[in-house]
PDB file of C-alpha atoms and ligand atoms in Angstrom:
ATOM      1  CA  MET A1000      -7.144 -57.988 -40.086  1.00 92.00           C
ATOM      2  CA  ILE A1001      -6.317 -58.048 -43.755  1.00 96.00           C
ATOM      3  CA  ASN A1002      -2.899 -57.140 -45.043  1.00 98.00           C
ATOM      4  CA  ILE A1003      -2.985 -55.992 -48.659  1.00 98.00           C
ATOM      5  CA  GLU A1004       0.218 -55.651 -50.686  1.00 98.00           C
ATOM      6  CA  PRO A1005       0.797 -54.754 -54.323  1.00 98.00           C
ATOM      7  CA  ILE A1006       3.156 -56.846 -56.428  1.00 97.00           C
ATOM      8  CA  LYS A1007       4.359 -54.807 -59.393  1.00 97.00           C
ATOM      9  CA  ALA A1008       4.211 -56.557 -62.749  1.00 96.00           C
ATOM     10  CA  PHE A1009       5.024 -55.532 -66.323  1.00 96.00           C
ATOM     11  CA  ASN A1010       5.229 -51.741 -66.755  1.00 95.00           C
ATOM     12  CA  ASP A1011       2.415 -50.587 -64.520  1.00 97.00           C
ATOM     13  CA  ASN A1012       0.253 -53.534 -63.365  1.00 98.00           C
ATOM     14  CA  TYR A1013      -0.503 -54.261 -59.728  1.00 98.00           C
ATOM     15  CA  ILE A1014      -1.199 -57.820 -58.621  1.00 98.00           C
ATOM     16  CA  TRP A1015      -2.921 -57.463 -55.249  1.00 98.00           C
ATOM     17  CA  LEU A1016      -2.017 -59.958 -52.541  1.00 98.00           C
ATOM     18  CA  LEU A1017      -4.399 -60.271 -49.579  1.00 98.00           C
ATOM     19  CA  THR A1018      -3.344 -62.034 -46.418  1.00 98.00           C
ATOM     20  CA  THR A1019      -5.243 -62.895 -43.227  1.00 98.00           C
ATOM     21  CA  ASN A1020      -4.469 -65.415 -40.520  1.00 98.00           C
ATOM     22  CA  GLU A1021      -6.274 -67.956 -42.753  1.00 98.00           C
ATOM     23  CA  GLY A1022      -3.900 -67.583 -45.709  1.00 98.00           C
ATOM     24  CA  SER A1023      -3.350 -65.503 -48.840  1.00 98.00           C
ATOM     25  CA  ILE A1024      -5.137 -64.861 -52.118  1.00 98.00           C
ATOM     26  CA  VAL A1025      -3.901 -63.086 -55.241  1.00 98.00           C
ATOM     27  CA  ILE A1026      -5.966 -60.930 -57.527  1.00 98.00           C
ATOM     28  CA  ASP A1027      -5.236 -60.796 -61.261  1.00 98.00           C
ATOM     29  CA  PRO A1028      -1.856 -62.554 -61.428  1.00 98.00           C
ATOM     30  CA  GLY A1029      -0.745 -61.408 -64.865  1.00 98.00           C
ATOM     31  CA  GLU A1030       2.575 -63.078 -64.159  1.00 97.00           C
ATOM     32  CA  ALA A1031       3.568 -65.766 -61.691  1.00 98.00           C
ATOM     33  CA  THR A1032       7.331 -65.539 -61.096  1.00 97.00           C
ATOM     34  CA  LYS A1033       7.358 -62.456 -58.881  1.00 97.00           C
ATOM     35  CA  THR A1034       4.143 -63.498 -57.136  1.00 97.00           C
ATOM     36  CA  ILE A1035       5.464 -66.959 -56.240  1.00 98.00           C
ATOM     37  CA  LYS A1036       8.774 -65.472 -55.122  1.00 98.00           C
ATOM     38  CA  TYR A1037       6.899 -63.070 -52.808  1.00 97.00           C
ATOM     39  CA  LEU A1038       4.759 -65.882 -51.374  1.00 98.00           C
ATOM     40  CA  LYS A1039       7.826 -68.047 -50.725  1.00 98.00           C
ATOM     41  CA  GLU A1040       9.939 -65.278 -49.242  1.00 97.00           C
ATOM     42  CA  ASN A1041       7.169 -64.348 -46.828  1.00 97.00           C
ATOM     43  CA  SER A1042       6.139 -67.975 -46.105  1.00 97.00           C
ATOM     44  CA  LEU A1043       2.580 -67.269 -47.215  1.00 98.00           C
ATOM     45  CA  ASN A1044       0.033 -69.971 -47.919  1.00 98.00           C
ATOM     46  CA  LEU A1045      -1.843 -69.417 -51.192  1.00 98.00           C
ATOM     47  CA  GLU A1046      -5.541 -70.267 -50.796  1.00 98.00           C
ATOM     48  CA  GLY A1047      -7.092 -68.880 -53.968  1.00 98.00           C
ATOM     49  CA  ILE A1048      -6.839 -66.767 -57.102  1.00 98.00           C
ATOM     50  CA  LEU A1049      -9.339 -64.047 -58.040  1.00 98.00           C
ATOM     51  CA  ILE A1050      -9.738 -62.764 -61.623  1.00 98.00           C
ATOM     52  CA  THR A1051     -11.534 -59.553 -62.644  1.00 98.00           C
ATOM     53  CA  HIS A1052     -11.484 -59.980 -66.450  1.00 98.00           C
ATOM     54  CA  HIS A1053      -9.918 -62.021 -69.205  1.00 98.00           C
ATOM     55  CA  HIS A1054      -7.096 -59.699 -70.379  1.00 98.00           C
ATOM     56  CA  PHE A1055      -3.715 -61.437 -70.475  1.00 97.00           C
ATOM     57  CA  ASP A1056      -1.985 -58.930 -68.197  1.00 98.00           C
ATOM     58  CA  HIS A1057      -4.474 -60.024 -65.501  1.00 98.00           C
ATOM     59  CA  THR A1058      -4.568 -63.764 -66.211  1.00 98.00           C
ATOM     60  CA  GLY A1059      -1.240 -64.769 -67.811  1.00 97.00           C
ATOM     61  CA  GLY A1060       0.209 -66.143 -64.568  1.00 98.00           C
ATOM     62  CA  ILE A1061      -2.706 -68.444 -63.636  1.00 98.00           C
ATOM     63  CA  GLU A1062      -1.196 -71.636 -65.141  1.00 98.00           C
ATOM     64  CA  ASP A1063       2.131 -71.256 -63.331  1.00 98.00           C
ATOM     65  CA  MET A1064       0.447 -70.225 -60.082  1.00 98.00           C
ATOM     66  CA  LEU A1065      -1.578 -73.458 -60.233  1.00 98.00           C
ATOM     67  CA  LYS A1066       1.594 -75.485 -60.872  1.00 98.00           C
ATOM     68  CA  PHE A1067       3.000 -73.858 -57.728  1.00 98.00           C
ATOM     69  CA  LYS A1068      -0.164 -74.724 -55.787  1.00 98.00           C
ATOM     70  CA  SER A1069      -3.487 -76.101 -56.947  1.00 98.00           C
ATOM     71  CA  VAL A1070      -6.176 -73.723 -55.624  1.00 98.00           C
ATOM     72  CA  ASP A1071      -9.612 -72.533 -56.700  1.00 98.00           C
ATOM     73  CA  VAL A1072      -9.719 -69.787 -59.315  1.00 98.00           C
ATOM     74  CA  TYR A1073     -12.664 -67.387 -58.883  1.00 98.00           C
ATOM     75  CA  GLY A1074     -13.645 -65.227 -61.832  1.00 98.00           C
ATOM     76  CA  PRO A1075     -16.250 -64.220 -64.363  1.00 98.00           C
ATOM     77  CA  VAL A1076     -17.925 -66.411 -66.935  1.00 95.00           C
ATOM     78  CA  ASN A1077     -15.493 -66.237 -69.873  1.00 93.00           C
ATOM     79  CA  ASN A1078     -13.165 -68.363 -71.968  1.00 90.00           C
ATOM     80  CA  ILE A1079     -10.438 -68.713 -69.304  1.00 92.00           C
ATOM     81  CA  SER A1080     -10.759 -72.445 -68.730  1.00 91.00           C
ATOM     82  CA  ARG A1081      -8.837 -72.414 -65.436  1.00 96.00           C
ATOM     83  CA  ILE A1082     -11.603 -70.446 -63.692  1.00 98.00           C
ATOM     84  CA  ASN A1083     -13.426 -73.200 -61.783  1.00 97.00           C
ATOM     85  CA  LYS A1084     -15.578 -70.897 -59.612  1.00 98.00           C
ATOM     86  CA  GLN A1085     -17.578 -68.830 -62.077  1.00 98.00           C
ATOM     87  CA  LEU A1086     -19.253 -65.791 -60.545  1.00 98.00           C
ATOM     88  CA  LYS A1087     -22.182 -63.552 -61.454  1.00 98.00           C
ATOM     89  CA  ASP A1088     -23.625 -60.279 -60.231  1.00 98.00           C
ATOM     90  CA  GLY A1089     -24.656 -60.479 -56.582  1.00 98.00           C
ATOM     91  CA  ASP A1090     -22.829 -63.749 -55.884  1.00 98.00           C
ATOM     92  CA  LEU A1091     -21.366 -64.033 -52.405  1.00 98.00           C
ATOM     93  CA  PHE A1092     -18.457 -66.152 -51.286  1.00 98.00           C
ATOM     94  CA  SER A1093     -15.978 -66.272 -48.455  1.00 98.00           C
ATOM     95  CA  LEU A1094     -12.255 -66.905 -48.685  1.00 98.00           C
ATOM     96  CA  ILE A1095      -9.510 -66.594 -46.014  1.00 98.00           C
ATOM     97  CA  GLY A1096     -12.208 -65.132 -43.747  1.00 98.00           C
ATOM     98  CA  ILE A1097     -13.139 -62.310 -46.159  1.00 98.00           C
ATOM     99  CA  ASP A1098     -16.749 -62.077 -47.383  1.00 98.00           C
ATOM    100  CA  PHE A1099     -16.819 -60.982 -51.035  1.00 98.00           C
ATOM    101  CA  LYS A1100     -19.697 -59.768 -53.132  1.00 98.00           C
ATOM    102  CA  ILE A1101     -19.554 -59.747 -56.934  1.00 98.00           C
ATOM    103  CA  ILE A1102     -20.509 -56.678 -58.923  1.00 98.00           C
ATOM    104  CA  GLU A1103     -20.747 -57.102 -62.702  1.00 98.00           C
ATOM    105  CA  ILE A1104     -19.184 -54.083 -64.395  1.00 98.00           C
ATOM    106  CA  PRO A1105     -19.095 -54.639 -68.190  1.00 98.00           C
ATOM    107  CA  GLY A1106     -17.585 -52.036 -70.500  1.00 98.00           C
ATOM    108  CA  HIS A1107     -13.791 -52.388 -70.536  1.00 98.00           C
ATOM    109  CA  THR A1108     -14.543 -56.049 -71.321  1.00 98.00           C
ATOM    110  CA  LEU A1109     -17.934 -57.741 -71.325  1.00 98.00           C
ATOM    111  CA  ASP A1110     -16.917 -60.234 -68.644  1.00 98.00           C
ATOM    112  CA  HIS A1111     -15.536 -57.669 -66.183  1.00 98.00           C
ATOM    113  CA  ILE A1112     -16.457 -58.124 -62.503  1.00 98.00           C
ATOM    114  CA  ALA A1113     -15.398 -56.402 -59.299  1.00 98.00           C
ATOM    115  CA  PHE A1114     -14.805 -57.987 -55.894  1.00 99.00           C
ATOM    116  CA  PHE A1115     -16.248 -55.956 -53.030  1.00 98.00           C
ATOM    117  CA  SER A1116     -16.042 -56.640 -49.315  1.00 98.00           C
ATOM    118  CA  ASN A1117     -17.627 -54.609 -46.556  1.00 98.00           C
ATOM    119  CA  ASN A1118     -14.742 -55.831 -44.382  1.00 97.00           C
ATOM    120  CA  ASN A1119     -16.398 -54.914 -41.049  1.00 94.00           C
ATOM    121  CA  GLY A1120     -17.073 -51.331 -42.061  1.00 97.00           C
ATOM    122  CA  LYS A1121     -13.704 -50.800 -43.767  1.00 98.00           C
ATOM    123  CA  PRO A1122     -14.872 -51.605 -47.309  1.00 98.00           C
ATOM    124  CA  ILE A1123     -12.466 -52.692 -50.026  1.00 98.00           C
ATOM    125  CA  LEU A1124     -12.973 -52.946 -53.778  1.00 98.00           C
ATOM    126  CA  PHE A1125     -10.911 -54.707 -56.425  1.00 98.00           C
ATOM    127  CA  CYS A1126     -12.096 -53.329 -59.735  1.00 98.00           C
ATOM    128  CA  GLY A1127      -9.401 -54.330 -62.244  1.00 98.00           C
ATOM    129  CA  ASP A1128      -9.443 -51.981 -65.221  1.00 98.00           C
ATOM    130  CA  THR A1129     -12.779 -50.222 -64.619  1.00 98.00           C
ATOM    131  CA  ILE A1130     -11.923 -47.383 -62.246  1.00 98.00           C
ATOM    132  CA  PHE A1131      -8.395 -46.090 -61.837  1.00 98.00           C
ATOM    133  CA  SER A1132      -7.343 -43.193 -59.684  1.00 98.00           C
ATOM    134  CA  SER A1133      -8.567 -40.109 -61.593  1.00 98.00           C
ATOM    135  CA  GLY A1134      -9.554 -42.220 -64.572  1.00 98.00           C
ATOM    136  CA  CYS A1135     -11.408 -45.218 -65.933  1.00 98.00           C
ATOM    137  CA  GLY A1136     -10.580 -48.074 -68.278  1.00 98.00           C
ATOM    138  CA  ARG A1137     -10.859 -47.903 -72.032  1.00 98.00           C
ATOM    139  CA  VAL A1138     -14.090 -49.218 -73.496  1.00 98.00           C
ATOM    140  CA  PHE A1139     -12.896 -52.216 -75.528  1.00 98.00           C
ATOM    141  CA  GLU A1140     -15.835 -54.641 -75.649  1.00 98.00           C
ATOM    142  CA  GLY A1141     -18.892 -52.972 -74.200  1.00 97.00           C
ATOM    143  CA  THR A1142     -20.670 -49.738 -75.046  1.00 98.00           C
ATOM    144  CA  PHE A1143     -19.994 -46.356 -73.475  1.00 98.00           C
ATOM    145  CA  GLU A1144     -23.429 -46.557 -71.829  1.00 98.00           C
ATOM    146  CA  GLN A1145     -22.521 -49.917 -70.258  1.00 98.00           C
ATOM    147  CA  MET A1146     -19.224 -48.544 -68.981  1.00 98.00           C
ATOM    148  CA  HIS A1147     -20.939 -45.478 -67.566  1.00 98.00           C
ATOM    149  CA  GLU A1148     -23.516 -47.659 -65.813  1.00 98.00           C
ATOM    150  CA  SER A1149     -20.721 -49.799 -64.361  1.00 98.00           C
ATOM    151  CA  VAL A1150     -18.880 -46.719 -63.100  1.00 98.00           C
ATOM    152  CA  LEU A1151     -22.121 -45.478 -61.515  1.00 98.00           C
ATOM    153  CA  LYS A1152     -22.587 -48.830 -59.745  1.00 98.00           C
ATOM    154  CA  LEU A1153     -19.142 -48.466 -58.157  1.00 98.00           C
ATOM    155  CA  LYS A1154     -19.842 -44.819 -57.394  1.00 98.00           C
ATOM    156  CA  SER A1155     -22.800 -45.889 -55.228  1.00 98.00           C
ATOM    157  CA  LEU A1156     -20.587 -47.879 -52.819  1.00 98.00           C
ATOM    158  CA  PRO A1157     -19.770 -46.436 -49.377  1.00 98.00           C
ATOM    159  CA  VAL A1158     -17.522 -43.354 -49.734  1.00 98.00           C
ATOM    160  CA  ASN A1159     -14.927 -44.829 -47.399  1.00 98.00           C
ATOM    161  CA  THR A1160     -14.364 -47.742 -49.814  1.00 98.00           C
ATOM    162  CA  LYS A1161     -10.685 -48.275 -50.564  1.00 98.00           C
ATOM    163  CA  ILE A1162     -10.229 -48.836 -54.277  1.00 98.00           C
ATOM    164  CA  TYR A1163      -7.518 -51.215 -55.494  1.00 98.00           C
ATOM    165  CA  ALA A1164      -7.209 -50.802 -59.256  1.00 98.00           C
ATOM    166  CA  GLY A1165      -5.131 -52.852 -61.669  1.00 98.00           C
ATOM    167  CA  HIS A1166      -2.713 -50.214 -62.962  1.00 98.00           C
ATOM    168  CA  GLU A1167      -0.539 -47.317 -61.852  1.00 98.00           C
ATOM    169  CA  TYR A1168      -1.968 -44.743 -64.258  1.00 98.00           C
ATOM    170  CA  THR A1169      -2.606 -42.011 -61.686  1.00 98.00           C
ATOM    171  CA  GLN A1170      -0.116 -39.389 -62.839  1.00 98.00           C
ATOM    172  CA  SER A1171      -1.121 -39.365 -66.509  1.00 97.00           C
ATOM    173  CA  ASN A1172      -4.801 -39.568 -65.530  1.00 98.00           C
ATOM    174  CA  LEU A1173      -4.374 -36.480 -63.361  1.00 98.00           C
ATOM    175  CA  GLN A1174      -2.755 -34.565 -66.218  1.00 98.00           C
ATOM    176  CA  PHE A1175      -5.853 -35.245 -68.303  1.00 98.00           C
ATOM    177  CA  ALA A1176      -8.199 -34.453 -65.392  1.00 98.00           C
ATOM    178  CA  MET A1177      -6.505 -31.058 -64.944  1.00 98.00           C
ATOM    179  CA  GLU A1178      -7.096 -30.366 -68.623  1.00 97.00           C
ATOM    180  CA  VAL A1179     -10.810 -31.055 -68.047  1.00 98.00           C
ATOM    181  CA  GLU A1180     -11.018 -29.130 -64.761  1.00 98.00           C
ATOM    182  CA  PRO A1181      -8.164 -26.608 -64.622  1.00 97.00           C
ATOM    183  CA  LEU A1182      -9.669 -24.829 -61.607  1.00 96.00           C
ATOM    184  CA  ASN A1183     -10.170 -27.914 -59.423  1.00 97.00           C
ATOM    185  CA  GLN A1184      -7.841 -27.285 -56.466  1.00 97.00           C
ATOM    186  CA  LYS A1185      -8.239 -30.876 -55.196  1.00 98.00           C
ATOM    187  CA  LEU A1186      -6.707 -32.081 -58.460  1.00 97.00           C
ATOM    188  CA  ILE A1187      -3.665 -29.885 -58.026  1.00 96.00           C
ATOM    189  CA  SER A1188      -3.057 -31.051 -54.470  1.00 97.00           C
ATOM    190  CA  ARG A1189      -3.610 -34.714 -55.467  1.00 98.00           C
ATOM    191  CA  TYR A1190      -1.145 -34.213 -58.334  1.00 98.00           C
ATOM    192  CA  ASN A1191       1.512 -32.935 -55.908  1.00 98.00           C
ATOM    193  CA  ASP A1192       0.856 -35.819 -53.489  1.00 98.00           C
ATOM    194  CA  VAL A1193       1.110 -38.327 -56.328  1.00 98.00           C
ATOM    195  CA  GLN A1194       4.404 -36.906 -57.570  1.00 98.00           C
ATOM    196  CA  ASN A1195       5.862 -37.170 -54.066  1.00 98.00           C
ATOM    197  CA  LEU A1196       4.700 -40.788 -53.735  1.00 98.00           C
ATOM    198  CA  LEU A1197       6.029 -41.794 -57.154  1.00 98.00           C
ATOM    199  CA  ASN A1198       9.382 -40.078 -56.522  1.00 98.00           C
ATOM    200  CA  LYS A1199       9.727 -42.345 -53.481  1.00 98.00           C
ATOM    201  CA  GLY A1200       8.618 -45.409 -55.456  1.00 96.00           C
ATOM    202  CA  ILE A1201       5.387 -45.708 -53.438  1.00 97.00           C
ATOM    203  CA  PRO A1202       2.176 -46.802 -55.244  1.00 98.00           C
ATOM    204  CA  THR A1203      -0.570 -44.158 -55.491  1.00 98.00           C
ATOM    205  CA  LEU A1204      -3.110 -46.915 -54.795  1.00 98.00           C
ATOM    206  CA  PRO A1205      -5.313 -47.748 -53.071  1.00 98.00           C
ATOM    207  CA  THR A1206      -7.348 -44.628 -53.497  1.00 98.00           C
ATOM    208  CA  THR A1207     -10.703 -44.002 -51.812  1.00 98.00           C
ATOM    209  CA  LEU A1208     -14.102 -43.375 -53.339  1.00 98.00           C
ATOM    210  CA  GLU A1209     -14.279 -40.175 -51.310  1.00 98.00           C
ATOM    211  CA  LEU A1210     -11.146 -38.842 -53.028  1.00 98.00           C
ATOM    212  CA  GLU A1211     -12.197 -40.079 -56.486  1.00 98.00           C
ATOM    213  CA  LEU A1212     -15.501 -38.202 -56.190  1.00 98.00           C
ATOM    214  CA  GLU A1213     -13.357 -35.041 -56.043  1.00 98.00           C
ATOM    215  CA  VAL A1214     -10.632 -35.832 -58.581  1.00 98.00           C
ATOM    216  CA  ASN A1215     -11.947 -38.363 -61.087  1.00 98.00           C
ATOM    217  CA  PRO A1216     -13.674 -36.682 -64.042  1.00 98.00           C
ATOM    218  CA  PHE A1217     -15.404 -39.958 -64.978  1.00 98.00           C
ATOM    219  CA  LEU A1218     -17.146 -39.918 -61.577  1.00 98.00           C
ATOM    220  CA  ARG A1219     -17.970 -36.232 -61.970  1.00 98.00           C
ATOM    221  CA  CYS A1220     -20.128 -36.227 -65.128  1.00 97.00           C
ATOM    222  CA  GLN A1221     -22.980 -34.754 -63.067  1.00 97.00           C
ATOM    223  CA  THR A1222     -20.955 -31.693 -62.021  1.00 97.00           C
ATOM    224  CA  SER A1223     -21.276 -28.374 -63.795  1.00 96.00           C
ATOM    225  CA  GLU A1224     -17.464 -28.087 -63.979  1.00 96.00           C
ATOM    226  CA  VAL A1225     -17.037 -31.268 -66.053  1.00 97.00           C
ATOM    227  CA  GLN A1226     -20.212 -30.656 -68.046  1.00 97.00           C
ATOM    228  CA  LYS A1227     -19.182 -27.110 -69.036  1.00 97.00           C
ATOM    229  CA  SER A1228     -15.750 -28.259 -70.122  1.00 97.00           C
ATOM    230  CA  VAL A1229     -17.041 -31.174 -72.245  1.00 97.00           C
ATOM    231  CA  VAL A1230     -19.936 -29.230 -73.764  1.00 96.00           C
ATOM    232  CA  LYS A1231     -17.576 -26.401 -74.707  1.00 96.00           C
ATOM    233  CA  LYS A1232     -15.147 -28.757 -76.443  1.00 95.00           C
ATOM    234  CA  PHE A1233     -17.561 -31.170 -78.161  1.00 95.00           C
ATOM    235  CA  ASN A1234     -20.818 -29.248 -78.306  1.00 93.00           C
ATOM    236  CA  THR A1235     -22.678 -32.209 -76.713  1.00 93.00           C
ATOM    237  CA  SER A1236     -25.828 -31.983 -74.633  1.00 94.00           C
ATOM    238  CA  ASN A1237     -25.278 -32.184 -70.887  1.00 90.00           C
ATOM    239  CA  HIS A1238     -26.963 -35.600 -70.624  1.00 95.00           C
ATOM    240  CA  GLU A1239     -24.696 -37.568 -68.286  1.00 96.00           C
ATOM    241  CA  ASP A1240     -24.293 -40.529 -70.669  1.00 96.00           C
ATOM    242  CA  GLU A1241     -23.214 -38.197 -73.448  1.00 97.00           C
ATOM    243  CA  ILE A1242     -20.799 -36.332 -71.192  1.00 98.00           C
ATOM    244  CA  PHE A1243     -19.263 -39.640 -70.125  1.00 98.00           C
ATOM    245  CA  LYS A1244     -18.883 -40.850 -73.712  1.00 98.00           C
ATOM    246  CA  ALA A1245     -17.342 -37.583 -74.922  1.00 98.00           C
ATOM    247  CA  LEU A1246     -14.993 -37.530 -71.935  1.00 98.00           C
ATOM    248  CA  ARG A1247     -13.852 -41.121 -72.575  1.00 98.00           C
ATOM    249  CA  GLN A1248     -13.260 -40.359 -76.276  1.00 97.00           C
ATOM    250  CA  TRP A1249     -11.405 -37.161 -75.347  1.00 97.00           C
ATOM    251  CA  LYS A1250      -9.111 -39.231 -73.103  1.00 97.00           C
ATOM    252  CA  ASP A1251      -8.638 -41.883 -75.828  1.00 96.00           C
ATOM    253  CA  ASN A1252      -7.203 -39.198 -78.102  1.00 95.00           C
ATOM    254  CA  TYR A1253      -5.379 -37.244 -75.423  1.00 92.00           C
TER     255      TYR A1253
HETATM  256 ZN1   ZN B2065      -7.881 -54.957 -69.119  1.00 90.21          ZN
END
């Protein structure tokens, strides 16, 4: 059994805390104070830190976490010197009884990786700033083609995969998605669900791949609904790469 809790940081970041009977690990500790407080209050034993990409809001707490307890830091090959377990595509490792597989997903940053676990048929994915609920990350370092390819890699995971993203962007993402697909009824019902959750202060994550296939325009570039909408606005071809790029640029300026 894995217990997975979000620790809210900054405006809208989630630091994910995973606990089994073998201990706890944190994913993307952008800050340490709240994370350490949570560990202490719940008498949890930190056994490792996992990093998806180098951005400060995902890594800024590493130093202080290591002062609290010296543990291994797993992450991509980048300039974060505290990462002592550097990981590449296809790498496998096990921590607190969870078997992880690394998926390289460049685009948002060039070093970006995701942590996937099949978790005995209840798959879980930690994908940082690559897929959000109803959205995807901005393309800062890679190309649009790279980002699209990375999104497609994640899209090929089992549909029951629970997706733990790095930010609570769901509501604003859904507003954009409804602009792209005004007739998508699933979007409207997800929007209502999300408003109810947020009103109660409950995170809208994790989401599932099954739901994202219905409500995330960046995972729907092959559908005629998204294609028609993008082609109408930008006069692009309906090549999936071009649809993805135009959609991402549309969102950037939304
Ligand atoms: Zn980022």
